[in-house]
PDB file of C-alpha atoms in Angstrom:
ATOM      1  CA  UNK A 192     -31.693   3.101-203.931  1.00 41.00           C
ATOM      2  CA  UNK A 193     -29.056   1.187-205.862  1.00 48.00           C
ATOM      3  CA  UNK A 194     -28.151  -1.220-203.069  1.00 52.00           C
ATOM      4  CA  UNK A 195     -32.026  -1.555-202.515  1.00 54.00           C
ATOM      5  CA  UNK A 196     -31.673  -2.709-206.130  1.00 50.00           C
ATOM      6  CA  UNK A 197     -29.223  -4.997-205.315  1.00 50.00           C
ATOM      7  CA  UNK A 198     -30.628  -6.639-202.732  1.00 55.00           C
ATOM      8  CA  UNK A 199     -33.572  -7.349-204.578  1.00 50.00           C
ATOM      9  CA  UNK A 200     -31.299  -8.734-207.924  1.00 50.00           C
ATOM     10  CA  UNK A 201     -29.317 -11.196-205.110  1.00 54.00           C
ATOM     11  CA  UNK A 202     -32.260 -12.373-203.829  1.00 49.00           C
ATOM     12  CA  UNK A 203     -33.787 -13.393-206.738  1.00 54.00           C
ATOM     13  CA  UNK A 204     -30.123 -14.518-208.495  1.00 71.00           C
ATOM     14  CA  UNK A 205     -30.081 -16.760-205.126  1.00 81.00           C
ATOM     15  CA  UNK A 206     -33.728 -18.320-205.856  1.00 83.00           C
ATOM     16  CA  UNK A 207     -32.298 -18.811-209.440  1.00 86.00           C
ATOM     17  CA  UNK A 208     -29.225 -20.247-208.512  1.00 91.00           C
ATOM     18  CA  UNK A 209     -31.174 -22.713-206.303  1.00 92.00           C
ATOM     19  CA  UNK A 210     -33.076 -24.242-208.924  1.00 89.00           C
ATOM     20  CA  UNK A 211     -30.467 -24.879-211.593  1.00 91.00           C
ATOM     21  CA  UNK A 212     -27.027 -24.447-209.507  1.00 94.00           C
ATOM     22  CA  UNK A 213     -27.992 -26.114-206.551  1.00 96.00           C
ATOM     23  CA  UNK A 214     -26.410 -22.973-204.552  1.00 96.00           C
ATOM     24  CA  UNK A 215     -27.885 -20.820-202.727  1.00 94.00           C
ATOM     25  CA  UNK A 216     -25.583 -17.670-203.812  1.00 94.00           C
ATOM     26  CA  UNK A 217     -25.977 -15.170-206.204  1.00 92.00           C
ATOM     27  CA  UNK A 218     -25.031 -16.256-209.857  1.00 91.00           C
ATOM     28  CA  UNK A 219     -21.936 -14.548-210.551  1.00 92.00           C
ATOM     29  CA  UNK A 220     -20.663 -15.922-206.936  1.00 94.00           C
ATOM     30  CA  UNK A 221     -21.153 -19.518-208.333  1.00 94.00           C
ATOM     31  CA  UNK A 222     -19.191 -18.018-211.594  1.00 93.00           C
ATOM     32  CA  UNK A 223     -16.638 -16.524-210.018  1.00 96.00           C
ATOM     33  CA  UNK A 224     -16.013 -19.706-207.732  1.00 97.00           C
ATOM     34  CA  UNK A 225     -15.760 -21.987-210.947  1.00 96.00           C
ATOM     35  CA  UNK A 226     -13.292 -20.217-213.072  1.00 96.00           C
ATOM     36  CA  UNK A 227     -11.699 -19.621-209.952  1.00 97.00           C
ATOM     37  CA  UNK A 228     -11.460 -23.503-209.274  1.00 97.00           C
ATOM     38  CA  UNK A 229     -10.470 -24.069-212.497  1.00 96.00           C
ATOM     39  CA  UNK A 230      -8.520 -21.246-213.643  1.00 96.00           C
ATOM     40  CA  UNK A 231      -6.468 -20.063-210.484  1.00 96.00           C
ATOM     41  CA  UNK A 232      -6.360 -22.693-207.660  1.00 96.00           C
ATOM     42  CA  UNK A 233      -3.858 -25.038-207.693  1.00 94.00           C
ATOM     43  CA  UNK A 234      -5.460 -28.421-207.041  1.00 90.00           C
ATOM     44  CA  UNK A 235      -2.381 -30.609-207.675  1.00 90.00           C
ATOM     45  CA  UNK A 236      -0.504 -30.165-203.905  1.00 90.00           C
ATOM     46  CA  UNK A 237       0.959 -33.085-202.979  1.00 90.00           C
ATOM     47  CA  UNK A 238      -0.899 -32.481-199.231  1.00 94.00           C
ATOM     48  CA  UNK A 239      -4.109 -34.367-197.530  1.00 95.00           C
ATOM     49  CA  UNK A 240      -5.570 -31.260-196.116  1.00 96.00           C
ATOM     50  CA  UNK A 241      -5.484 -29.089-199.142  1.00 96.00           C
ATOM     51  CA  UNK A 242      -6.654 -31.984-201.351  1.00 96.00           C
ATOM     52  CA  UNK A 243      -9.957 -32.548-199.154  1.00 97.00           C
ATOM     53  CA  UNK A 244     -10.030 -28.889-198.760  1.00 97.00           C
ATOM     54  CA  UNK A 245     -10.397 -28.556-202.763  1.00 97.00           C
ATOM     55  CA  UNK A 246     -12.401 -31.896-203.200  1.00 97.00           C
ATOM     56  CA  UNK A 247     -15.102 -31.590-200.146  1.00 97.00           C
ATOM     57  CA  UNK A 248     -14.917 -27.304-199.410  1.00 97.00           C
ATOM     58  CA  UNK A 249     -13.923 -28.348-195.535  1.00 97.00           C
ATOM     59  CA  UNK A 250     -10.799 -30.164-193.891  1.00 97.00           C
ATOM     60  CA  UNK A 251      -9.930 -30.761-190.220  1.00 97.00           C
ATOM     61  CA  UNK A 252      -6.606 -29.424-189.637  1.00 96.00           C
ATOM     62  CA  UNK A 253      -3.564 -31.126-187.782  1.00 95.00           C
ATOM     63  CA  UNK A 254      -2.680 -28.244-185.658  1.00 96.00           C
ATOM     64  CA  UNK A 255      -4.399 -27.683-182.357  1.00 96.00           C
ATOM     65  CA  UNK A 256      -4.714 -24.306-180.702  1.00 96.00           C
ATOM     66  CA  UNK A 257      -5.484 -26.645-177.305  1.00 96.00           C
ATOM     67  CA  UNK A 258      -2.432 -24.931-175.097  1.00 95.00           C
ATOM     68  CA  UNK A 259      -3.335 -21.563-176.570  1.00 95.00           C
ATOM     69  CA  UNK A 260      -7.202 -21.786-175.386  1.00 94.00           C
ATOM     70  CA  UNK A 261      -6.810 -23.109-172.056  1.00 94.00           C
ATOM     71  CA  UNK A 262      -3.693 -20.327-171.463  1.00 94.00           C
ATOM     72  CA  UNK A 263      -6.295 -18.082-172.072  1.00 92.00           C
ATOM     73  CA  UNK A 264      -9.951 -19.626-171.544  1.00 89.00           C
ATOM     74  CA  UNK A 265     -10.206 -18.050-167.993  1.00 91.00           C
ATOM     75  CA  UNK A 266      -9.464 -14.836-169.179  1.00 92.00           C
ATOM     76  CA  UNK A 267     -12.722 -14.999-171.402  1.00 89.00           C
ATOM     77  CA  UNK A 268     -15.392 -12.845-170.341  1.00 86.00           C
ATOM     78  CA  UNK A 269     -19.567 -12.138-171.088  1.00 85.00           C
ATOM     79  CA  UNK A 270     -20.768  -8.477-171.222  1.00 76.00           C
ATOM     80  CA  UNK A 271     -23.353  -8.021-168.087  1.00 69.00           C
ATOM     81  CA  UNK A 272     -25.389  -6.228-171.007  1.00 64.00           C
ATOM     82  CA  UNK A 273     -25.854  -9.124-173.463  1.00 65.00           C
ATOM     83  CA  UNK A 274     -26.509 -11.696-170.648  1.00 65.00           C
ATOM     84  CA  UNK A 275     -29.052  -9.701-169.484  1.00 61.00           C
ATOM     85  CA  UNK A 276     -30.599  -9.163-173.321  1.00 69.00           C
ATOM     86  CA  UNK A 277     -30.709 -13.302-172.670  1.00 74.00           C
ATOM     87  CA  UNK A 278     -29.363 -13.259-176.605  1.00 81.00           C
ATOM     88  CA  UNK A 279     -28.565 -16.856-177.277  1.00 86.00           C
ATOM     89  CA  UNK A 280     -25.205 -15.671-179.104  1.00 89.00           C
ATOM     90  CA  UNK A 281     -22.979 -13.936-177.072  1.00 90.00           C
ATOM     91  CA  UNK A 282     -19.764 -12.883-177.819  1.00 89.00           C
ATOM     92  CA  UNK A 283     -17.001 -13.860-175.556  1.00 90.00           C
ATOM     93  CA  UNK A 284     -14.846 -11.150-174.687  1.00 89.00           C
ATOM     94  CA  UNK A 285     -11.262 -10.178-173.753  1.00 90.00           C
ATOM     95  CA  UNK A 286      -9.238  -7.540-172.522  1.00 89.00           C
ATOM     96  CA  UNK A 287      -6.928  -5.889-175.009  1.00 84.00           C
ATOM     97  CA  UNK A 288      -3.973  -6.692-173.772  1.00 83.00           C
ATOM     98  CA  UNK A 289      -4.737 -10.576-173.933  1.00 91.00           C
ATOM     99  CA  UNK A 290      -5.923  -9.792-177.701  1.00 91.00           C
ATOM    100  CA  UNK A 291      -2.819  -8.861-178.677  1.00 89.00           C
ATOM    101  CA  UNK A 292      -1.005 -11.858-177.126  1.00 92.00           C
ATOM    102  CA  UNK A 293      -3.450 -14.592-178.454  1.00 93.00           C
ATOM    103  CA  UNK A 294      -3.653 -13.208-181.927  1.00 92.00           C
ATOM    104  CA  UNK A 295      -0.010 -13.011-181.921  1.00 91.00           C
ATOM    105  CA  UNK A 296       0.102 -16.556-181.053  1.00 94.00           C
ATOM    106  CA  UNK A 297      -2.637 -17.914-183.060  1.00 94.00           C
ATOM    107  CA  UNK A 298      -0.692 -16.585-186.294  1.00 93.00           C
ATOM    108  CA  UNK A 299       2.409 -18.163-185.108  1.00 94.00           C
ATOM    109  CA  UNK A 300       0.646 -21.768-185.046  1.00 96.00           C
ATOM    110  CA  UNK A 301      -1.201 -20.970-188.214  1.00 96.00           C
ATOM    111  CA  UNK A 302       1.770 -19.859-190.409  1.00 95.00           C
ATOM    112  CA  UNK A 303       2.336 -23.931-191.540  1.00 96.00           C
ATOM    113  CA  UNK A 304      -0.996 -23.904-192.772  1.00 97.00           C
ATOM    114  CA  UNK A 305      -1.571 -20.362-194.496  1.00 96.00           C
ATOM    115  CA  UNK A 306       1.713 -21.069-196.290  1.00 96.00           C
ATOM    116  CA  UNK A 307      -0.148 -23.983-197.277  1.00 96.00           C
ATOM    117  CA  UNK A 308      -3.302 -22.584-198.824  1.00 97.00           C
ATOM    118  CA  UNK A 309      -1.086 -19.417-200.599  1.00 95.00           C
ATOM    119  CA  UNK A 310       0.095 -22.500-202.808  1.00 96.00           C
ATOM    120  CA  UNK A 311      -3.336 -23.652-203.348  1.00 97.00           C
ATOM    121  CA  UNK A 312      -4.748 -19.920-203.804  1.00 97.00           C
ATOM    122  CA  UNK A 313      -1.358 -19.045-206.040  1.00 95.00           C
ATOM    123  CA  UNK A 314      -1.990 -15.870-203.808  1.00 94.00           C
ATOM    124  CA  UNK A 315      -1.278 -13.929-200.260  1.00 93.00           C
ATOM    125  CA  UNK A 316      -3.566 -15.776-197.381  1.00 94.00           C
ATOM    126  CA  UNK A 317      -4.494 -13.225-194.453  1.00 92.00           C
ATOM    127  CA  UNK A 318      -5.986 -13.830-191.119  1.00 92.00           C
ATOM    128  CA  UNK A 319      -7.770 -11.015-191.341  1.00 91.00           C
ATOM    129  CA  UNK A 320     -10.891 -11.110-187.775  1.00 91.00           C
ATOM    130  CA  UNK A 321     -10.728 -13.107-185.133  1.00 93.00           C
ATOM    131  CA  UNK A 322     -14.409 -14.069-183.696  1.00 93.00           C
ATOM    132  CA  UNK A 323     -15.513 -15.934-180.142  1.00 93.00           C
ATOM    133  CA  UNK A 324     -18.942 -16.664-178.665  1.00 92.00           C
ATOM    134  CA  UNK A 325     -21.173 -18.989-177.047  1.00 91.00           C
ATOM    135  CA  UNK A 326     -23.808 -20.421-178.402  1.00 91.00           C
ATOM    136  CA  UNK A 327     -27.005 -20.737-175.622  1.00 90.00           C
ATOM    137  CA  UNK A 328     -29.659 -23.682-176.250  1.00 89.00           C
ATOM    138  CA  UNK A 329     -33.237 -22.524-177.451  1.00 84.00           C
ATOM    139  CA  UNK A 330     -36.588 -24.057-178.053  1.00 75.00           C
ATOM    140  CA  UNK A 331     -37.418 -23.325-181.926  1.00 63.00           C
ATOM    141  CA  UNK A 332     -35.263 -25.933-183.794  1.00 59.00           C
ATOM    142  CA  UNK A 333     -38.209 -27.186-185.661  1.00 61.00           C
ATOM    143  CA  UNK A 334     -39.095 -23.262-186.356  1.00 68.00           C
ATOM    144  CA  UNK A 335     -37.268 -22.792-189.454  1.00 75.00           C
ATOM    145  CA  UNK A 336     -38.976 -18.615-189.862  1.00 74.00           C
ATOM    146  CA  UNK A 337     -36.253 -18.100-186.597  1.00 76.00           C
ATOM    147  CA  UNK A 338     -32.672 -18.049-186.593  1.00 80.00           C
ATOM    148  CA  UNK A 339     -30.703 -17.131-183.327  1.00 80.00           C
ATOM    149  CA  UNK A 340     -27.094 -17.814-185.072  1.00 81.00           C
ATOM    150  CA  UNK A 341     -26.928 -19.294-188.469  1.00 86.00           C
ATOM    151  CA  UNK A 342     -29.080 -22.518-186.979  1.00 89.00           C
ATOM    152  CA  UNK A 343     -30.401 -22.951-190.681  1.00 92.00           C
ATOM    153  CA  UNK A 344     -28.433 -24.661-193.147  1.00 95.00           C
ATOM    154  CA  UNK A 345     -27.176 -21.946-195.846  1.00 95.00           C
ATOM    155  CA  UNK A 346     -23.785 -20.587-197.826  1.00 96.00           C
ATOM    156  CA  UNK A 347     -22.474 -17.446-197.096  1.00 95.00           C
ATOM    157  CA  UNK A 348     -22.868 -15.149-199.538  1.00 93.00           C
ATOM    158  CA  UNK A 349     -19.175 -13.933-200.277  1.00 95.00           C
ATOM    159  CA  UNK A 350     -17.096 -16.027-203.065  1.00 96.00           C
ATOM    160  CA  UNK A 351     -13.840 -18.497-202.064  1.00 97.00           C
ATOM    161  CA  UNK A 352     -11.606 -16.059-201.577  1.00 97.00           C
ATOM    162  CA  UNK A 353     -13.223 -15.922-197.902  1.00 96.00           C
ATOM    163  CA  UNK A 354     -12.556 -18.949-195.712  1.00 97.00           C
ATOM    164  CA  UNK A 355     -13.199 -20.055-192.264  1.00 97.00           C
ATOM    165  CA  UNK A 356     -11.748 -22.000-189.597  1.00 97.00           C
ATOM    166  CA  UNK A 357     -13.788 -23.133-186.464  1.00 96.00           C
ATOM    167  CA  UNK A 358     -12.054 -23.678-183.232  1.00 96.00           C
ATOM    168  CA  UNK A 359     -13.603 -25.715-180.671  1.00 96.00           C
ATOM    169  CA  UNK A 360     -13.167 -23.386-177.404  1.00 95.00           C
ATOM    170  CA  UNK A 361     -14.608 -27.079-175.302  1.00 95.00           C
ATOM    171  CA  UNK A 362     -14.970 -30.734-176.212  1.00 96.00           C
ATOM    172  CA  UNK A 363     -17.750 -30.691-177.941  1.00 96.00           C
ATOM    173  CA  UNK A 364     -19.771 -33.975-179.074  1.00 95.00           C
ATOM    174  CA  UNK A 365     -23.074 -34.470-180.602  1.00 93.00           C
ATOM    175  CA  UNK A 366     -25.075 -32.770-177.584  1.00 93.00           C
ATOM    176  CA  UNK A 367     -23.154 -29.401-177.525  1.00 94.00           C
ATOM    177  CA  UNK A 368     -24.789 -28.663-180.925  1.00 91.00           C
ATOM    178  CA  UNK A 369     -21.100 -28.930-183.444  1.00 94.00           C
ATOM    179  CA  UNK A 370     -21.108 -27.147-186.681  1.00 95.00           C
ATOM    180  CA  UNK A 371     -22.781 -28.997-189.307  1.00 96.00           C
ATOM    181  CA  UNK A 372     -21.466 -29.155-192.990  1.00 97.00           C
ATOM    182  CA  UNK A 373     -22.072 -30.376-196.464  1.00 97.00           C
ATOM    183  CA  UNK A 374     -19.516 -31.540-198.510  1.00 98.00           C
ATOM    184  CA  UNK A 375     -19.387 -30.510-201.839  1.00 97.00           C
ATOM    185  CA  UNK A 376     -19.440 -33.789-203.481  1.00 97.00           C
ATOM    186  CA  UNK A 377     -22.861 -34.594-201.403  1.00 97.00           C
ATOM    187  CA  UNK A 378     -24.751 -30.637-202.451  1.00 97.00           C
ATOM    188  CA  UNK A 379     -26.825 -31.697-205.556  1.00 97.00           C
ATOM    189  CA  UNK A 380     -28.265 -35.084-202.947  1.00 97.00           C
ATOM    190  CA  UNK A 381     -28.410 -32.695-199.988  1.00 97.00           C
ATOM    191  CA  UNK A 382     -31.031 -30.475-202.266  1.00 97.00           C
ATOM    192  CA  UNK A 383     -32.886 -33.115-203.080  1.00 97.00           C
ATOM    193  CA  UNK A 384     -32.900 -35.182-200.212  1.00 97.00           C
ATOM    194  CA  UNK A 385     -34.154 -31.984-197.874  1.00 96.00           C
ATOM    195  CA  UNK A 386     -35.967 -30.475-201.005  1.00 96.00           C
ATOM    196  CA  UNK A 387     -34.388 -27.148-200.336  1.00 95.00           C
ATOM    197  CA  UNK A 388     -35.829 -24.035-201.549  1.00 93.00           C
ATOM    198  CA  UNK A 389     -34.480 -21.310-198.818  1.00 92.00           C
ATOM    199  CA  UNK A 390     -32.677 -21.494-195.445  1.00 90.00           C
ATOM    200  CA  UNK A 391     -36.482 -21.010-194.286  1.00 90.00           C
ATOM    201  CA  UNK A 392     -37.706 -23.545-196.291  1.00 91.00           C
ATOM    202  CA  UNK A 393     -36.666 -27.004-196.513  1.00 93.00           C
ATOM    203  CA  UNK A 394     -37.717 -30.676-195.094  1.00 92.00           C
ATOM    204  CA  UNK A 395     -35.947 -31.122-191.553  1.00 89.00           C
ATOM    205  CA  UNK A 396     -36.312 -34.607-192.267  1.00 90.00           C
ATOM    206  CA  UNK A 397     -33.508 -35.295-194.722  1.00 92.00           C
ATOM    207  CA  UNK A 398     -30.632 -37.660-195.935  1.00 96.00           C
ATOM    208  CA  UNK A 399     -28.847 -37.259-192.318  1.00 95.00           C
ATOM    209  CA  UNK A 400     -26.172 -39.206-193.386  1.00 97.00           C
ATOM    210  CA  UNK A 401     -25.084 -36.637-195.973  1.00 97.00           C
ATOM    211  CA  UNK A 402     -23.951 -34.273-192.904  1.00 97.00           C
ATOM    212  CA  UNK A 403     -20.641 -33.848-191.544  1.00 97.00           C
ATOM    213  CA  UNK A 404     -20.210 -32.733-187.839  1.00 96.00           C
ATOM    214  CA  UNK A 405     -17.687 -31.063-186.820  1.00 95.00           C
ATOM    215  CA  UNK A 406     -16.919 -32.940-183.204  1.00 96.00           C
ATOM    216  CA  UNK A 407     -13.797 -33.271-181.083  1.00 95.00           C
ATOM    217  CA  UNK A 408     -11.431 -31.700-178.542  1.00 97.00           C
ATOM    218  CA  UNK A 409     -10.699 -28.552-177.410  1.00 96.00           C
ATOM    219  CA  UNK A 410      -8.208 -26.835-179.871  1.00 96.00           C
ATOM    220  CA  UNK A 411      -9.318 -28.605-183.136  1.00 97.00           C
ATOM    221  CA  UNK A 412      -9.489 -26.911-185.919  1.00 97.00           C
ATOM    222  CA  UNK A 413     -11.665 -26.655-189.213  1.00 97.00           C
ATOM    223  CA  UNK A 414     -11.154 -25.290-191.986  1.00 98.00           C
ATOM    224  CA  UNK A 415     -13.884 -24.758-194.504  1.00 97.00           C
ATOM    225  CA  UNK A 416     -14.872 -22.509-197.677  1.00 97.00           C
ATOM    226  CA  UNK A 417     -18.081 -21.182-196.404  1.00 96.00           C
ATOM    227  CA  UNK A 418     -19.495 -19.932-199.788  1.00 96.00           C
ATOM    228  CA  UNK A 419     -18.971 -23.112-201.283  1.00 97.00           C
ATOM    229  CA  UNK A 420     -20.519 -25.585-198.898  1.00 97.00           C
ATOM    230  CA  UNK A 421     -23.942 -25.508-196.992  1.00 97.00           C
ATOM    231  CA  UNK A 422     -23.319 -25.339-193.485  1.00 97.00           C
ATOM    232  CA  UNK A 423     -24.910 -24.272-190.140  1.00 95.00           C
ATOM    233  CA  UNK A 424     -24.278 -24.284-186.577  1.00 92.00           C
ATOM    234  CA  UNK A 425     -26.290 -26.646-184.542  1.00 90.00           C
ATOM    235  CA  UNK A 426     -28.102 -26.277-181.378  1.00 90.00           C
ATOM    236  CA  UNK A 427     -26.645 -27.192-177.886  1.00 93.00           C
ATOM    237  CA  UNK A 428     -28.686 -28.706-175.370  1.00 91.00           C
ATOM    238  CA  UNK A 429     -26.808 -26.491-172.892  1.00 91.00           C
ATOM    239  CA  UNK A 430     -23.998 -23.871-174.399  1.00 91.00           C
ATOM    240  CA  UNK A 431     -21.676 -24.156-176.815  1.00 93.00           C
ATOM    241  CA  UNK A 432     -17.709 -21.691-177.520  1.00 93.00           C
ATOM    242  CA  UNK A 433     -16.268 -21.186-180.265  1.00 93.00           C
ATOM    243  CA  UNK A 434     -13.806 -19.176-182.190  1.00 94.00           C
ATOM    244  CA  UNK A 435     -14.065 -17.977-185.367  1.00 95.00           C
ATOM    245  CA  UNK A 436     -11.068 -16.958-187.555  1.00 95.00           C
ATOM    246  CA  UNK A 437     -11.293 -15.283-190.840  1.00 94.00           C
ATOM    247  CA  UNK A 438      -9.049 -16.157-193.884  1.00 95.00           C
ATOM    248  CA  UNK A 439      -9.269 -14.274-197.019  1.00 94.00           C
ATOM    249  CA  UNK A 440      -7.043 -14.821-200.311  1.00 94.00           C
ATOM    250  CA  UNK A 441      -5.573 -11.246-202.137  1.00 92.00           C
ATOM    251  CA  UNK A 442      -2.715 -10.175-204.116  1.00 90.00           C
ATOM    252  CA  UNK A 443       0.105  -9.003-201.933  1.00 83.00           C
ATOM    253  CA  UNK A 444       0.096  -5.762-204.099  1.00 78.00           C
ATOM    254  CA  UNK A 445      -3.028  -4.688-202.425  1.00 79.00           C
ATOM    255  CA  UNK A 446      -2.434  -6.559-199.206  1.00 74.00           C
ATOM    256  CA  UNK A 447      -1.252  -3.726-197.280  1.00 72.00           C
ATOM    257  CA  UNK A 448      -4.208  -2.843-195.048  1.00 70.00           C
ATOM    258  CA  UNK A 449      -4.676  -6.561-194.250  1.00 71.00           C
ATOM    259  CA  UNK A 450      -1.162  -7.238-193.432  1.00 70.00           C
ATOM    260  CA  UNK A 451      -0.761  -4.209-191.470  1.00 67.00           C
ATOM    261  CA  UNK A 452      -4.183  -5.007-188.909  1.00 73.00           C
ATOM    262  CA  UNK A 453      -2.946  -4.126-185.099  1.00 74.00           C
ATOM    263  CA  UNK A 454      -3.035  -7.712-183.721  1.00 77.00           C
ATOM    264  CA  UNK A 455      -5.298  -6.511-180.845  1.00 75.00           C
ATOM    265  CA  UNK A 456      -8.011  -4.883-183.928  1.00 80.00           C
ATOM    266  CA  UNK A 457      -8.003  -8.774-185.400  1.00 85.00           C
ATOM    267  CA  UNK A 458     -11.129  -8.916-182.964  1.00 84.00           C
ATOM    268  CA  UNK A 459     -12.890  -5.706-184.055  1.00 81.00           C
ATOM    269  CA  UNK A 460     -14.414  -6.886-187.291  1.00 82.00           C
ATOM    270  CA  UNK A 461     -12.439  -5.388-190.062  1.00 82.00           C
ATOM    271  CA  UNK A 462     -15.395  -6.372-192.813  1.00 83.00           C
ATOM    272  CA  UNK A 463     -14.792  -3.335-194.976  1.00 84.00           C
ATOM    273  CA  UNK A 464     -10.599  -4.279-194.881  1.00 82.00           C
ATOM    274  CA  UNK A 465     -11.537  -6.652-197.353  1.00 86.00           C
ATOM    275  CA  UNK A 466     -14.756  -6.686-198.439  1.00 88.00           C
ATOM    276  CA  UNK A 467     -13.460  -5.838-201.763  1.00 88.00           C
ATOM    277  CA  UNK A 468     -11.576  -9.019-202.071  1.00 91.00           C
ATOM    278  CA  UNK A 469     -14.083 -11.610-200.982  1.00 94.00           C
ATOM    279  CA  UNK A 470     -17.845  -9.756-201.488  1.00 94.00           C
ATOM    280  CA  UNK A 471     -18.249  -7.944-204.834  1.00 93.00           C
ATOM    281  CA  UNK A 472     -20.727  -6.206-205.178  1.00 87.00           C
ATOM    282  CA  UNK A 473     -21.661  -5.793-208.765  1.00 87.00           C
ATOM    283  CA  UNK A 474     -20.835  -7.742-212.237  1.00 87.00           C
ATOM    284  CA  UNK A 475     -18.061  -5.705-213.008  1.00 91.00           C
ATOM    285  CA  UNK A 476     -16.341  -5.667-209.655  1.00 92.00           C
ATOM    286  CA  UNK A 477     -16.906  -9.531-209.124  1.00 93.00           C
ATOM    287  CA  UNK A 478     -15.226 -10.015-213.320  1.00 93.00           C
ATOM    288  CA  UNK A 479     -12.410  -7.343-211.932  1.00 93.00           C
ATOM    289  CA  UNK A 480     -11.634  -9.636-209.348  1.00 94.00           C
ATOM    290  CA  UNK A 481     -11.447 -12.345-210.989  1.00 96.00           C
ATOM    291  CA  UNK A 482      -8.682 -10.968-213.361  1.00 95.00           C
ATOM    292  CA  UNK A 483      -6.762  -9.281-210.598  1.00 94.00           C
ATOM    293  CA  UNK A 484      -6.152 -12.781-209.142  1.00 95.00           C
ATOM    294  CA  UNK A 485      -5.743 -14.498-212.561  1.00 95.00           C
ATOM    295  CA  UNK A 486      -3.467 -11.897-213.558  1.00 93.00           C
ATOM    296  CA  UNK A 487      -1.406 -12.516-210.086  1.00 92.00           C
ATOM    297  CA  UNK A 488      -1.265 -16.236-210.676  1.00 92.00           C
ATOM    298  CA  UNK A 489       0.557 -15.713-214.343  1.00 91.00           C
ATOM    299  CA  UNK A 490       2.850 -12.462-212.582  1.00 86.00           C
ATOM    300  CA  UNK A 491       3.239 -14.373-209.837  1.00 68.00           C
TER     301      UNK A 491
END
């Protein structure tokens, strides 16, 4: 009954939110996000990625996972069972042993960068799930009541704490249907231009120019604050692999379950590992937050 409640108040904070915040994301997300912009992240890095990070919500990254992919692209596997199902996302799997290895590695490369964005946060930054899949090509692009895999431009409904970074698993150009982003500083003319009301309802025939795509070579990376921007995977004509990494932003006090994630279980979804830290789900826990981290930045 309560989360019933819940999901009824987010919906209709979300349809709010729309209309005067330009957002789709519940209320005290878009809250939480500015005192946390202006209260606890440090803007002022002397550092090109962090500073279009902070001004646009998404930055390509200058390290390349390229030797770690194609060490371990062949080793990449698709369940019989989901092929079958014809799903047009399929996870990509691996066995355990090779888990282990590549998250081990992947960490290694990253380190540069999450030491990076633990200045900007003026908090701990965790790897925390490791996603990949292949996106198949469908028919229904134009069919905005279907989504296959977050084909519909939207924000994800968690606050900054929770970051992404998209590795291409291919060379991917316009045709193998790249991630698709808005920056921040083009939102308010994106929800005008497309007149957006839901992911299910907007015009298709938009401002294109005020979209980024995420092209280019195997091993790039991008990083990007999902909540903050609107974003959405476009459609291959053929197939499309990725990898998905998870970054989320907590106080090393309560950091322990995060830290301490078996390399190998960074590909078992570990969503209720930190839920706490990146998806509130009430007034009071989303304010509680915010203070834990504020309080951290002035301790810190």
């Amino acid at each position: 009954m309560g989360l019933g409640l819940y999901r009824i108040i987010n919906f209709n904070n979300k349809k709010f939110s729309i209309k005067f915040f330009n957002q789709r994301l519940p209320f005290i997300y878009i809250l939480f996000n500015f005192l946390c912009r202006k209260f606890i992240v440090n803007p002022n890095i002397n550092d090109k990625e962090i500073l279009q990070f902070h001004k646009s919500g998404f930055t390509k990254i200058d390290i390349s996972l390229k030797k770690e992919i194609e060490e371990y692209k062949d080793k990449f596997f698709i369940n019989n069972q989901n092929q079958k199902e014809n799903l047009k996302k399929i996870p990509l799997e691996l066995d355990k042993n090779y888990k282990k290895d590549l998250a081990i590695k992947i960490k290694k490369k990253l380190s540069p960068l999450l030491k990076k964005l633990e200045k900007y946060f003026n908090c701990e930054v965790f790897l925390s799930d490791i996603e990949i899949w292949r996106n198949y090509n469908h028919n229904e692009s134009l069919n905005l009541n279907v989504t296959h895999f977050g084909d519909h431009f939207h924000q994800d409904s968690y606050t900054m704490t929770y970051s992404k970074i998209f590795v291409n698993l291919m060379d991917i150009d316009e045709n193998d249907g790249p991630l698709e982003i808005i920056p921040r500083e083009n939102r308010n003319s994106f929800v005008k231009s497309f007149n957006y009301k839901d992911m299910n309802n907007y015009n298709l025939s938009g401002d294109k120019t005020l979209i980024k795509k995420n092209v280019g070579k195997i091993g790039d990376c991008c990083l990007f604050s999902s909540s903050q921007i609107f974003h959405r995977a476009g459609i291959p004509k053929n197939y499309r692999d990725n990898m998905q990494l998870i970054l989320v932003t907590v106080p090393k006090k309560f950091s322990n379950k995060l830290c301490n994630i078996n390399d190998e279980k960074l590909f078992e979804k570990n969503f209720e590992l930190f839920q706490k830290f990146t998806k509130p789900y009430s007034l009071i826990k989303t304010i509680r937050l915010f203070f834990t981290l504020f309080k951290y930045k002035l301790n810190g």
